[in-house]
Each structure stands twice: as structure tokens, then as C-alpha cells.
Amino acid sequence: FGPIDAIVIVRCLVFPLGALGTLWAYRRKNPHAVLFIAQATFLAYLVMVGLDQVYRYFLIEKDTAWVFRLNSWGMITTYWDMPPFLTLFFFNLPVGQTIEIAVTSMLTAYIVIPLIYDGYAEFNPSRVLGEGGPPG
């Protein structure tokens, strides 16, 4: 039982706990709390996606080769981590809140974390043209 297992367990519990919190706030007749809980749920999921991405794709590279080629974090993030954020466009959330959550998730997953952990190294010209081996 390591950090990735704990992240996966918490990641699976984020949305059910958010749904329970939303129902609790709805029963208390507090519409603002419902919006805050929805935003907190997606931001908690974003933190879990970020931690999962850091541990799984950048710190433990052998774990990424199970289906995709090594350093294919972009493809795995697009098809595995980002689809839950598509539900934002079907919620009855304010536009600003929806844009804030969507932009924060995209910035975190595709810019901040890959730049910190050198995730774009596989796209250097020598790697793309096949002149060199693996980056690093």
C-alpha cells in the first residue's frame, strides 16, 4: 500500500462525498453552499489528479508503460483524468465558476505539472526525428 494506492482510493471517494455534501446542503435549503460544495468537489478532484499525475507519470516512470509507451502522460491525462471535467458544462453552475474550474484543471494538468517535472522533454526535435534515444 503506497502513495498511489491512497491517491486512487481518495480519488474514487471525492465525487460520492461531494454528492453527499450537496444533498446535505440542499436539504438545509442553502443554495450557496451547494455551489461551494460543487466547486470544492472538483478542486479536490483536481488535487488528486495532480498528485496522481506527479507520482504515476513523472516520479515512477516504470508505471506508465503498462499500456502506452513511456512518457505518454499527455495522452493518458487526456483520456483518463480530464473527462470528469466535461460534466461541468451540464451542471447548473455559474459561468464564472465553470470557467474557473475548467481553466484551473487544464493549466494544472497540461502546463504547471509537466513544466515542473520536465514532461515536455519527449517533444524535443532530436526525439521527434528519431535521432536520439530516450530523453534525459
mmCIF file of N, CA and C in Angstrom:
data_model
loop_
_atom_site.group_PDB
_atom_site.id
_atom_site.type_symbol
_atom_site.label_atom_id
_atom_site.label_comp_id
_atom_site.label_asym_id
_atom_site.label_seq_id
_atom_site.Cartn_x
_atom_site.Cartn_y
_atom_site.Cartn_z
ATOM 1 N N PHE A 1 0.856 -1.179 0.000
ATOM 2 C CA PHE A 1 0.000 0.000 0.000
ATOM 3 C C PHE A 1 0.890 1.227 0.000
ATOM 4 N N GLY A 2 0.916 1.928 -1.139
ATOM 5 C CA GLY A 2 1.778 3.089 -1.265
ATOM 6 C C GLY A 2 0.990 4.359 -1.531
ATOM 7 N N PRO A 3 1.714 5.418 -1.883
ATOM 8 C CA PRO A 3 1.031 6.700 -2.102
ATOM 9 C C PRO A 3 0.064 6.663 -3.287
ATOM 10 N N ILE A 4 0.388 5.891 -4.318
ATOM 11 C CA ILE A 4 -0.516 5.827 -5.475
ATOM 12 C C ILE A 4 -1.826 5.155 -5.083
ATOM 13 N N ASP A 5 -1.764 4.105 -4.280
ATOM 14 C CA ASP A 5 -2.991 3.435 -3.839
ATOM 15 C C ASP A 5 -3.864 4.367 -3.018
ATOM 16 N N ALA A 6 -3.250 5.130 -2.122
ATOM 17 C CA ALA A 6 -4.019 6.071 -1.307
ATOM 18 C C ALA A 6 -4.652 7.145 -2.178
ATOM 19 N N ILE A 7 -3.918 7.631 -3.178
ATOM 20 C CA ILE A 7 -4.449 8.646 -4.077
ATOM 21 C C ILE A 7 -5.633 8.100 -4.863
ATOM 22 N N VAL A 8 -5.525 6.882 -5.347
ATOM 23 C CA VAL A 8 -6.622 6.282 -6.114
ATOM 24 C C VAL A 8 -7.861 6.099 -5.245
ATOM 25 N N ILE A 9 -7.684 5.674 -4.004
ATOM 26 C CA ILE A 9 -8.826 5.485 -3.104
ATOM 27 C C ILE A 9 -9.510 6.820 -2.824
ATOM 28 N N VAL A 10 -8.731 7.838 -2.499
ATOM 29 C CA VAL A 10 -9.316 9.153 -2.216
ATOM 30 C C VAL A 10 -9.960 9.724 -3.469
ATOM 31 N N ARG A 11 -9.325 9.508 -4.609
ATOM 32 C CA ARG A 11 -9.865 9.999 -5.881
ATOM 33 C C ARG A 11 -11.219 9.374 -6.191
ATOM 34 N N CYS A 12 -11.390 8.115 -5.850
ATOM 35 C CA CYS A 12 -12.683 7.446 -6.077
ATOM 36 C C CYS A 12 -13.745 7.915 -5.086
ATOM 37 N N LEU A 13 -13.334 8.450 -3.946
ATOM 38 C CA LEU A 13 -14.292 8.901 -2.935
ATOM 39 C C LEU A 13 -14.684 10.368 -3.078
ATOM 40 N N VAL A 14 -13.982 11.128 -3.910
ATOM 41 C CA VAL A 14 -14.233 12.562 -3.994
ATOM 42 C C VAL A 14 -15.651 12.859 -4.469
ATOM 43 N N PHE A 15 -16.080 12.256 -5.568
ATOM 44 C CA PHE A 15 -17.395 12.580 -6.116
ATOM 45 C C PHE A 15 -18.547 12.046 -5.265
ATOM 46 N N PRO A 16 -18.483 10.824 -4.717
ATOM 47 C CA PRO A 16 -19.562 10.415 -3.809
ATOM 48 C C PRO A 16 -19.672 11.305 -2.568
ATOM 49 N N LEU A 17 -18.537 11.711 -2.000
ATOM 50 C CA LEU A 17 -18.584 12.618 -0.851
ATOM 51 C C LEU A 17 -19.127 13.990 -1.253
ATOM 52 N N GLY A 18 -18.788 14.444 -2.443
ATOM 53 C CA GLY A 18 -19.336 15.704 -2.946
ATOM 54 C C GLY A 18 -20.838 15.620 -3.149
ATOM 55 N N ALA A 19 -21.315 14.474 -3.639
ATOM 56 C CA ALA A 19 -22.762 14.297 -3.817
ATOM 57 C C ALA A 19 -23.473 14.292 -2.467
ATOM 58 N N LEU A 20 -22.893 13.627 -1.482
ATOM 59 C CA LEU A 20 -23.492 13.639 -0.144
ATOM 60 C C LEU A 20 -23.507 15.047 0.458
ATOM 61 N N GLY A 21 -22.428 15.785 0.272
ATOM 62 C CA GLY A 21 -22.386 17.156 0.756
ATOM 63 C C GLY A 21 -23.403 18.044 0.059
ATOM 64 N N THR A 22 -23.581 17.834 -1.235
ATOM 65 C CA THR A 22 -24.574 18.605 -1.979
ATOM 66 C C THR A 22 -25.982 18.294 -1.491
ATOM 67 N N LEU A 23 -26.276 17.029 -1.267
ATOM 68 C CA LEU A 23 -27.597 16.667 -0.741
ATOM 69 C C LEU A 23 -27.819 17.256 0.646
ATOM 70 N N TRP A 24 -26.800 17.243 1.472
ATOM 71 C CA TRP A 24 -26.910 17.823 2.806
ATOM 72 C C TRP A 24 -27.213 19.322 2.719
ATOM 73 N N ALA A 25 -26.486 20.041 1.851
ATOM 74 C CA ALA A 25 -26.713 21.483 1.711
ATOM 75 C C ALA A 25 -28.080 21.768 1.099
ATOM 76 N N TYR A 26 -28.520 20.913 0.202
ATOM 77 C CA TYR A 26 -29.836 21.103 -0.418
ATOM 78 C C TYR A 26 -30.953 20.911 0.605
ATOM 79 N N ARG A 27 -30.793 19.934 1.464
ATOM 80 C CA ARG A 27 -31.810 19.702 2.497
ATOM 81 C C ARG A 27 -31.839 20.837 3.513
ATOM 82 N N ARG A 28 -30.730 21.522 3.680
ATOM 83 C CA ARG A 28 -30.677 22.661 4.599
ATOM 84 C C ARG A 28 -31.165 23.939 3.918
ATOM 85 N N LYS A 29 -31.565 23.844 2.653
ATOM 86 C CA LYS A 29 -32.068 24.985 1.876
ATOM 87 C C LYS A 29 -31.039 26.114 1.771
ATOM 88 N N ASN A 30 -29.807 25.729 1.483
ATOM 89 C CA ASN A 30 -28.731 26.696 1.349
ATOM 90 C C ASN A 30 -28.139 26.594 -0.062
ATOM 91 N N PRO A 31 -28.650 27.385 -1.026
ATOM 92 C CA PRO A 31 -28.189 27.247 -2.413
ATOM 93 C C PRO A 31 -26.734 27.656 -2.609
ATOM 94 N N HIS A 32 -26.244 28.593 -1.816
ATOM 95 C CA HIS A 32 -24.841 28.999 -1.972
ATOM 96 C C HIS A 32 -23.899 27.889 -1.526
ATOM 97 N N ALA A 33 -24.277 27.158 -0.509
ATOM 98 C CA ALA A 33 -23.434 26.049 -0.054
ATOM 99 C C ALA A 33 -23.345 24.961 -1.114
ATOM 100 N N VAL A 34 -24.424 24.763 -1.862
ATOM 101 C CA VAL A 34 -24.411 23.762 -2.934
ATOM 102 C C VAL A 34 -23.350 24.136 -3.969
ATOM 103 N N LEU A 35 -23.281 25.417 -4.334
ATOM 104 C CA LEU A 35 -22.278 25.865 -5.306
ATOM 105 C C LEU A 35 -20.864 25.717 -4.767
ATOM 106 N N PHE A 36 -20.673 26.057 -3.497
ATOM 107 C CA PHE A 36 -19.346 25.937 -2.904
ATOM 108 C C PHE A 36 -18.917 24.478 -2.800
ATOM 109 N N ILE A 37 -19.855 23.608 -2.472
ATOM 110 C CA ILE A 37 -19.527 22.175 -2.376
ATOM 111 C C ILE A 37 -19.195 21.610 -3.747
ATOM 112 N N ALA A 38 -19.929 22.032 -4.775
ATOM 113 C CA ALA A 38 -19.627 21.563 -6.138
ATOM 114 C C ALA A 38 -18.233 22.011 -6.559
ATOM 115 N N GLN A 39 -17.908 23.265 -6.291
ATOM 116 C CA GLN A 39 -16.582 23.749 -6.652
ATOM 117 C C GLN A 39 -15.502 23.050 -5.829
ATOM 118 N N ALA A 40 -15.737 22.863 -4.556
ATOM 119 C CA ALA A 40 -14.755 22.178 -3.708
ATOM 120 C C ALA A 40 -14.551 20.735 -4.149
ATOM 121 N N THR A 41 -15.618 20.090 -4.608
ATOM 122 C CA THR A 41 -15.501 18.716 -5.086
ATOM 123 C C THR A 41 -14.594 18.635 -6.302
ATOM 124 N N PHE A 42 -14.820 19.513 -7.277
ATOM 125 C CA PHE A 42 -13.983 19.492 -8.477
ATOM 126 C C PHE A 42 -12.548 19.916 -8.177
ATOM 127 N N LEU A 43 -12.359 20.857 -7.286
ATOM 128 C CA LEU A 43 -10.996 21.255 -6.941
ATOM 129 C C LEU A 43 -10.273 20.158 -6.155
ATOM 130 N N ALA A 44 -11.005 19.426 -5.306
ATOM 131 C CA ALA A 44 -10.392 18.281 -4.614
ATOM 132 C C ALA A 44 -10.013 17.195 -5.620
ATOM 133 N N TYR A 45 -10.887 16.973 -6.606
ATOM 134 C CA TYR A 45 -10.556 16.003 -7.659
ATOM 135 C C TYR A 45 -9.332 16.471 -8.443
ATOM 136 N N LEU A 46 -9.239 17.781 -8.683
ATOM 137 C CA LEU A 46 -8.085 18.321 -9.401
ATOM 138 C C LEU A 46 -6.797 18.087 -8.620
ATOM 139 N N VAL A 47 -6.832 18.259 -7.325
ATOM 140 C CA VAL A 47 -5.654 17.989 -6.495
ATOM 141 C C VAL A 47 -5.276 16.511 -6.587
ATOM 142 N N MET A 48 -6.263 15.631 -6.538
ATOM 143 C CA MET A 48 -5.981 14.193 -6.640
ATOM 144 C C MET A 48 -5.419 13.831 -8.011
ATOM 145 N N VAL A 49 -5.948 14.446 -9.076
ATOM 146 C CA VAL A 49 -5.412 14.205 -10.420
ATOM 147 C C VAL A 49 -3.967 14.691 -10.496
ATOM 148 N N GLY A 50 -3.705 15.857 -9.923
ATOM 149 C CA GLY A 50 -2.339 16.383 -9.932
ATOM 150 C C GLY A 50 -1.371 15.483 -9.188
ATOM 151 N N LEU A 51 -1.759 15.033 -8.003
ATOM 152 C CA LEU A 51 -0.896 14.112 -7.252
ATOM 153 C C LEU A 51 -0.709 12.794 -7.986
ATOM 154 N N ASP A 52 -1.770 12.280 -8.559
ATOM 155 C CA ASP A 52 -1.684 11.035 -9.313
ATOM 156 C C ASP A 52 -0.764 11.202 -10.511
ATOM 157 N N GLN A 53 -0.889 12.341 -11.194
ATOM 158 C CA GLN A 53 -0.044 12.589 -12.354
ATOM 159 C C GLN A 53 1.424 12.691 -11.946
ATOM 160 N N VAL A 54 1.699 13.368 -10.860
ATOM 161 C CA VAL A 54 3.080 13.516 -10.404
ATOM 162 C C VAL A 54 3.675 12.162 -10.036
ATOM 163 N N TYR A 55 2.969 11.400 -9.222
ATOM 164 C CA TYR A 55 3.517 10.119 -8.770
ATOM 165 C C TYR A 55 3.564 9.086 -9.892
ATOM 166 N N ARG A 56 2.490 8.980 -10.642
ATOM 167 C CA ARG A 56 2.401 7.898 -11.619
ATOM 168 C C ARG A 56 3.205 8.166 -12.878
ATOM 169 N N TYR A 57 3.181 9.397 -13.383
ATOM 170 C CA TYR A 57 3.787 9.653 -14.689
ATOM 171 C C TYR A 57 5.185 10.226 -14.624
ATOM 172 N N PHE A 58 5.526 10.918 -13.539
ATOM 173 C CA PHE A 58 6.817 11.587 -13.528
ATOM 174 C C PHE A 58 7.779 11.048 -12.487
ATOM 175 N N LEU A 59 7.295 10.562 -11.361
ATOM 176 C CA LEU A 59 8.210 10.060 -10.340
ATOM 177 C C LEU A 59 8.449 8.559 -10.449
ATOM 178 N N ILE A 60 7.464 7.817 -10.917
ATOM 179 C CA ILE A 60 7.609 6.374 -11.073
ATOM 180 C C ILE A 60 7.362 6.051 -12.542
ATOM 181 N N GLU A 61 8.397 6.183 -13.373
ATOM 182 C CA GLU A 61 8.230 6.060 -14.816
ATOM 183 C C GLU A 61 7.887 4.651 -15.265
ATOM 184 N N LYS A 62 8.293 3.632 -14.541
ATOM 185 C CA LYS A 62 8.003 2.265 -14.971
ATOM 186 C C LYS A 62 6.511 1.966 -14.957
ATOM 187 N N ASP A 63 5.744 2.755 -14.197
ATOM 188 C CA ASP A 63 4.308 2.513 -14.094
ATOM 189 C C ASP A 63 3.555 2.975 -15.329
ATOM 190 N N THR A 64 4.154 3.847 -16.167
ATOM 191 C CA THR A 64 3.442 4.374 -17.327
ATOM 192 C C THR A 64 3.476 3.415 -18.505
ATOM 193 N N ALA A 65 4.292 2.385 -18.478
ATOM 194 C CA ALA A 65 4.470 1.526 -19.644
ATOM 195 C C ALA A 65 3.482 0.377 -19.695
ATOM 196 N N TRP A 66 2.450 0.397 -18.874
ATOM 197 C CA TRP A 66 1.543 -0.744 -18.825
ATOM 198 C C TRP A 66 0.695 -0.864 -20.073
ATOM 199 N N VAL A 67 0.285 0.237 -20.705
ATOM 200 C CA VAL A 67 -0.445 0.178 -21.967
ATOM 201 C C VAL A 67 0.211 1.084 -22.981
ATOM 202 N N PHE A 68 0.486 2.306 -22.595
ATOM 203 C CA PHE A 68 1.041 3.297 -23.501
ATOM 204 C C PHE A 68 2.556 3.276 -23.425
ATOM 205 N N ARG A 69 3.174 3.893 -24.394
ATOM 206 C CA ARG A 69 4.634 3.960 -24.362
ATOM 207 C C ARG A 69 5.078 4.888 -23.246
ATOM 208 N N LEU A 70 6.339 4.771 -22.888
ATOM 209 C CA LEU A 70 6.885 5.575 -21.799
ATOM 210 C C LEU A 70 6.754 7.064 -22.116
ATOM 211 N N ASN A 71 6.498 7.865 -21.105
ATOM 212 C CA ASN A 71 6.332 9.316 -21.213
ATOM 213 C C ASN A 71 5.116 9.718 -22.037
ATOM 214 N N SER A 72 4.070 8.937 -22.020
ATOM 215 C CA SER A 72 2.852 9.299 -22.742
ATOM 216 C C SER A 72 1.833 9.910 -21.792
ATOM 217 N N TRP A 73 2.288 10.730 -20.849
ATOM 218 C CA TRP A 73 1.434 11.324 -19.839
ATOM 219 C C TRP A 73 0.336 12.177 -20.449
ATOM 220 N N GLY A 74 0.602 12.849 -21.557
ATOM 221 C CA GLY A 74 -0.400 13.725 -22.165
ATOM 222 C C GLY A 74 -1.618 12.958 -22.651
ATOM 223 N N MET A 75 -1.370 11.836 -23.291
ATOM 224 C CA MET A 75 -2.467 11.019 -23.805
ATOM 225 C C MET A 75 -3.259 10.389 -22.654
ATOM 226 N N ILE A 76 -2.572 9.895 -21.647
ATOM 227 C CA ILE A 76 -3.260 9.278 -20.514
ATOM 228 C C ILE A 76 -4.056 10.328 -19.743
ATOM 229 N N THR A 77 -3.493 11.521 -19.571
ATOM 230 C CA THR A 77 -4.212 12.594 -18.879
ATOM 231 C C THR A 77 -5.460 13.000 -19.647
ATOM 232 N N THR A 78 -5.344 13.088 -20.958
ATOM 233 C CA THR A 78 -6.493 13.491 -21.774
ATOM 234 C C THR A 78 -7.617 12.479 -21.706
ATOM 235 N N TYR A 79 -7.305 11.202 -21.812
ATOM 236 C CA TYR A 79 -8.351 10.185 -21.895
ATOM 237 C C TYR A 79 -8.789 9.630 -20.548
ATOM 238 N N TRP A 80 -7.996 9.807 -19.493
ATOM 239 C CA TRP A 80 -8.320 9.201 -18.202
ATOM 240 C C TRP A 80 -8.662 10.237 -17.132
ATOM 241 N N ASP A 81 -7.897 11.334 -17.075
ATOM 242 C CA ASP A 81 -8.058 12.289 -15.981
ATOM 243 C C ASP A 81 -9.026 13.425 -16.275
ATOM 244 N N MET A 82 -9.128 13.870 -17.506
ATOM 245 C CA MET A 82 -9.912 15.061 -17.811
ATOM 246 C C MET A 82 -11.407 14.835 -18.100
ATOM 247 N N PRO A 83 -11.873 13.668 -18.536
ATOM 248 C CA PRO A 83 -13.307 13.529 -18.836
ATOM 249 C C PRO A 83 -14.279 13.895 -17.715
ATOM 250 N N PRO A 84 -13.971 13.676 -16.427
ATOM 251 C CA PRO A 84 -14.937 14.134 -15.409
ATOM 252 C C PRO A 84 -15.190 15.639 -15.433
ATOM 253 N N PHE A 85 -14.260 16.405 -15.956
ATOM 254 C CA PHE A 85 -14.466 17.849 -16.020
ATOM 255 C C PHE A 85 -15.460 18.237 -17.121
ATOM 256 N N LEU A 86 -15.757 17.341 -18.041
ATOM 257 C CA LEU A 86 -16.775 17.626 -19.058
ATOM 258 C C LEU A 86 -18.161 17.776 -18.441
ATOM 259 N N THR A 87 -18.385 17.158 -17.298
ATOM 260 C CA THR A 87 -19.691 17.278 -16.650
ATOM 261 C C THR A 87 -19.954 18.691 -16.156
ATOM 262 N N LEU A 88 -18.928 19.513 -16.055
ATOM 263 C CA LEU A 88 -19.123 20.895 -15.633
ATOM 264 C C LEU A 88 -20.062 21.652 -16.560
ATOM 265 N N PHE A 89 -20.033 21.315 -17.832
ATOM 266 C CA PHE A 89 -20.829 22.046 -18.801
ATOM 267 C C PHE A 89 -22.295 21.640 -18.777
ATOM 268 N N PHE A 90 -22.637 20.620 -18.002
ATOM 269 C CA PHE A 90 -24.022 20.196 -17.883
ATOM 270 C C PHE A 90 -24.608 20.499 -16.511
ATOM 271 N N PHE A 91 -23.779 21.023 -15.614
ATOM 272 C CA PHE A 91 -24.262 21.445 -14.301
ATOM 273 C C PHE A 91 -24.898 22.818 -14.412
ATOM 274 N N ASN A 92 -25.682 23.150 -13.449
ATOM 275 C CA ASN A 92 -26.284 24.474 -13.389
ATOM 276 C C ASN A 92 -25.427 25.360 -12.486
ATOM 277 N N LEU A 93 -24.148 25.465 -12.816
ATOM 278 C CA LEU A 93 -23.216 26.313 -12.071
ATOM 279 C C LEU A 93 -23.095 27.656 -12.779
ATOM 280 N N PRO A 94 -22.738 28.692 -12.062
ATOM 281 C CA PRO A 94 -22.477 29.981 -12.721
ATOM 282 C C PRO A 94 -21.338 29.857 -13.735
ATOM 283 N N VAL A 95 -21.406 30.677 -14.770
ATOM 284 C CA VAL A 95 -20.426 30.594 -15.854
ATOM 285 C C VAL A 95 -19.014 30.843 -15.347
ATOM 286 N N GLY A 96 -18.854 31.835 -14.499
ATOM 287 C CA GLY A 96 -17.516 32.145 -13.981
ATOM 288 C C GLY A 96 -16.922 30.996 -13.193
ATOM 289 N N GLN A 97 -17.739 30.323 -12.425
ATOM 290 C CA GLN A 97 -17.264 29.196 -11.633
ATOM 291 C C GLN A 97 -16.882 28.022 -12.539
ATOM 292 N N THR A 98 -17.674 27.793 -13.563
ATOM 293 C CA THR A 98 -17.365 26.719 -14.517
ATOM 294 C C THR A 98 -16.059 26.996 -15.247
ATOM 295 N N ILE A 99 -15.894 28.226 -15.703
ATOM 296 C CA ILE A 99 -14.668 28.583 -16.419
ATOM 297 C C ILE A 99 -13.462 28.504 -15.488
ATOM 298 N N GLU A 100 -13.640 28.941 -14.250
ATOM 299 C CA GLU A 100 -12.536 28.879 -13.282
ATOM 300 C C GLU A 100 -12.076 27.441 -13.052
ATOM 301 N N ILE A 101 -13.000 26.531 -12.843
ATOM 302 C CA ILE A 101 -12.630 25.137 -12.591
ATOM 303 C C ILE A 101 -12.008 24.513 -13.837
ATOM 304 N N ALA A 102 -12.597 24.762 -15.015
ATOM 305 C CA ALA A 102 -12.078 24.166 -16.252
ATOM 306 C C ALA A 102 -10.683 24.692 -16.583
ATOM 307 N N VAL A 103 -10.483 25.996 -16.470
ATOM 308 C CA VAL A 103 -9.174 26.577 -16.791
ATOM 309 C C VAL A 103 -8.123 26.135 -15.775
ATOM 310 N N THR A 104 -8.488 26.092 -14.503
ATOM 311 C CA THR A 104 -7.541 25.639 -13.481
ATOM 312 C C THR A 104 -7.122 24.194 -13.720
ATOM 313 N N SER A 105 -8.073 23.355 -14.102
ATOM 314 C CA SER A 105 -7.733 21.955 -14.355
ATOM 315 C C SER A 105 -6.810 21.815 -15.559
ATOM 316 N N MET A 106 -7.084 22.549 -16.621
ATOM 317 C CA MET A 106 -6.233 22.461 -17.810
ATOM 318 C C MET A 106 -4.831 23.025 -17.535
ATOM 319 N N LEU A 107 -4.759 24.157 -16.845
ATOM 320 C CA LEU A 107 -3.447 24.720 -16.521
ATOM 321 C C LEU A 107 -2.626 23.778 -15.653
ATOM 322 N N THR A 108 -3.270 23.184 -14.680
ATOM 323 C CA THR A 108 -2.547 22.287 -13.785
ATOM 324 C C THR A 108 -2.076 21.040 -14.505
ATOM 325 N N ALA A 109 -2.970 20.404 -15.258
ATOM 326 C CA ALA A 109 -2.644 19.113 -15.871
ATOM 327 C C ALA A 109 -1.714 19.226 -17.067
ATOM 328 N N TYR A 110 -1.821 20.311 -17.841
ATOM 329 C CA TYR A 110 -1.056 20.384 -19.085
ATOM 330 C C TYR A 110 0.088 21.387 -19.077
ATOM 331 N N ILE A 111 0.144 22.267 -18.086
ATOM 332 C CA ILE A 111 1.219 23.265 -18.091
ATOM 333 C C ILE A 111 2.055 23.210 -16.819
ATOM 334 N N VAL A 112 1.431 23.360 -15.657
ATOM 335 C CA VAL A 112 2.193 23.509 -14.417
ATOM 336 C C VAL A 112 2.969 22.245 -14.069
ATOM 337 N N ILE A 113 2.281 21.136 -13.914
ATOM 338 C CA ILE A 113 2.950 19.894 -13.505
ATOM 339 C C ILE A 113 3.943 19.398 -14.555
ATOM 340 N N PRO A 114 3.599 19.366 -15.854
ATOM 341 C CA PRO A 114 4.610 18.922 -16.830
ATOM 342 C C PRO A 114 5.834 19.827 -16.902
ATOM 343 N N LEU A 115 5.661 21.127 -16.713
ATOM 344 C CA LEU A 115 6.835 22.005 -16.739
ATOM 345 C C LEU A 115 7.721 21.793 -15.512
ATOM 346 N N ILE A 116 7.118 21.544 -14.362
ATOM 347 C CA ILE A 116 7.913 21.308 -13.157
ATOM 348 C C ILE A 116 8.703 20.014 -13.278
ATOM 349 N N TYR A 117 8.091 18.976 -13.824
ATOM 350 C CA TYR A 117 8.730 17.660 -13.895
ATOM 351 C C TYR A 117 9.284 17.328 -15.279
ATOM 352 N N ASP A 118 9.472 18.330 -16.126
ATOM 353 C CA ASP A 118 10.093 18.161 -17.444
ATOM 354 C C ASP A 118 9.335 17.157 -18.302
ATOM 355 N N GLY A 119 8.019 17.297 -18.339
ATOM 356 C CA GLY A 119 7.184 16.379 -19.102
ATOM 357 C C GLY A 119 7.234 16.598 -20.598
ATOM 358 N N TYR A 120 7.698 17.764 -21.028
ATOM 359 C CA TYR A 120 7.747 18.044 -22.460
ATOM 360 C C TYR A 120 9.092 17.671 -23.078
ATOM 361 N N ALA A 121 9.958 16.987 -22.339
ATOM 362 C CA ALA A 121 11.273 16.617 -22.864
ATOM 363 C C ALA A 121 11.175 15.639 -24.025
ATOM 364 N N GLU A 122 10.104 14.848 -24.073
ATOM 365 C CA GLU A 122 9.973 13.876 -25.168
ATOM 366 C C GLU A 122 9.660 14.543 -26.497
ATOM 367 N N PHE A 123 9.311 15.833 -26.487
ATOM 368 C CA PHE A 123 8.956 16.522 -27.720
ATOM 369 C C PHE A 123 10.112 17.337 -28.295
ATOM 370 N N ASN A 124 11.337 17.074 -27.856
ATOM 371 C CA ASN A 124 12.455 17.816 -28.423
ATOM 372 C C ASN A 124 12.704 17.334 -29.855
ATOM 373 N N PRO A 125 13.307 18.176 -30.706
ATOM 374 C CA PRO A 125 13.449 17.828 -32.131
ATOM 375 C C PRO A 125 14.213 16.536 -32.384
ATOM 376 N N SER A 126 15.270 16.262 -31.649
ATOM 377 C CA SER A 126 16.022 15.035 -31.898
ATOM 378 C C SER A 126 15.193 13.799 -31.562
ATOM 379 N N ARG A 127 14.365 13.897 -30.572
ATOM 380 C CA ARG A 127 13.493 12.758 -30.181
ATOM 381 C C ARG A 127 12.403 12.539 -31.232
ATOM 382 N N VAL A 128 11.817 13.630 -31.711
ATOM 383 C CA VAL A 128 10.745 13.522 -32.696
ATOM 384 C C VAL A 128 11.267 12.992 -34.026
ATOM 385 N N LEU A 129 12.465 13.422 -34.437
ATOM 386 C CA LEU A 129 13.040 12.984 -35.708
ATOM 387 C C LEU A 129 13.700 11.613 -35.613
ATOM 388 N N GLY A 130 13.769 11.037 -34.428
ATOM 389 C CA GLY A 130 14.322 9.701 -34.273
ATOM 390 C C GLY A 130 15.832 9.645 -34.213
ATOM 391 N N GLU A 131 16.479 10.781 -33.952
ATOM 392 C CA GLU A 131 17.934 10.808 -33.945
ATOM 393 C C GLU A 131 18.538 10.373 -32.623
ATOM 394 N N GLY A 132 17.761 10.451 -31.559
ATOM 395 C CA GLY A 132 18.319 10.136 -30.255
ATOM 396 C C GLY A 132 17.493 9.093 -29.538
ATOM 397 N N GLY A 133 18.012 8.695 -28.414
ATOM 398 C CA GLY A 133 17.290 7.757 -27.589
ATOM 399 C C GLY A 133 16.296 8.467 -26.699
ATOM 400 N N PRO A 134 15.962 7.836 -25.623
ATOM 401 C CA PRO A 134 15.018 8.472 -24.704
ATOM 402 C C PRO A 134 15.597 9.743 -24.094
ATOM 403 N N PRO A 135 14.743 10.731 -23.822
ATOM 404 C CA PRO A 135 15.249 11.982 -23.265
ATOM 405 C C PRO A 135 15.826 11.755 -21.868
ATOM 406 N N GLY A 136 16.710 12.628 -21.499
ATOM 407 C CA GLY A 136 17.263 12.562 -20.150
ATOM 408 C C GLY A 136 18.701 12.366 -20.198
#
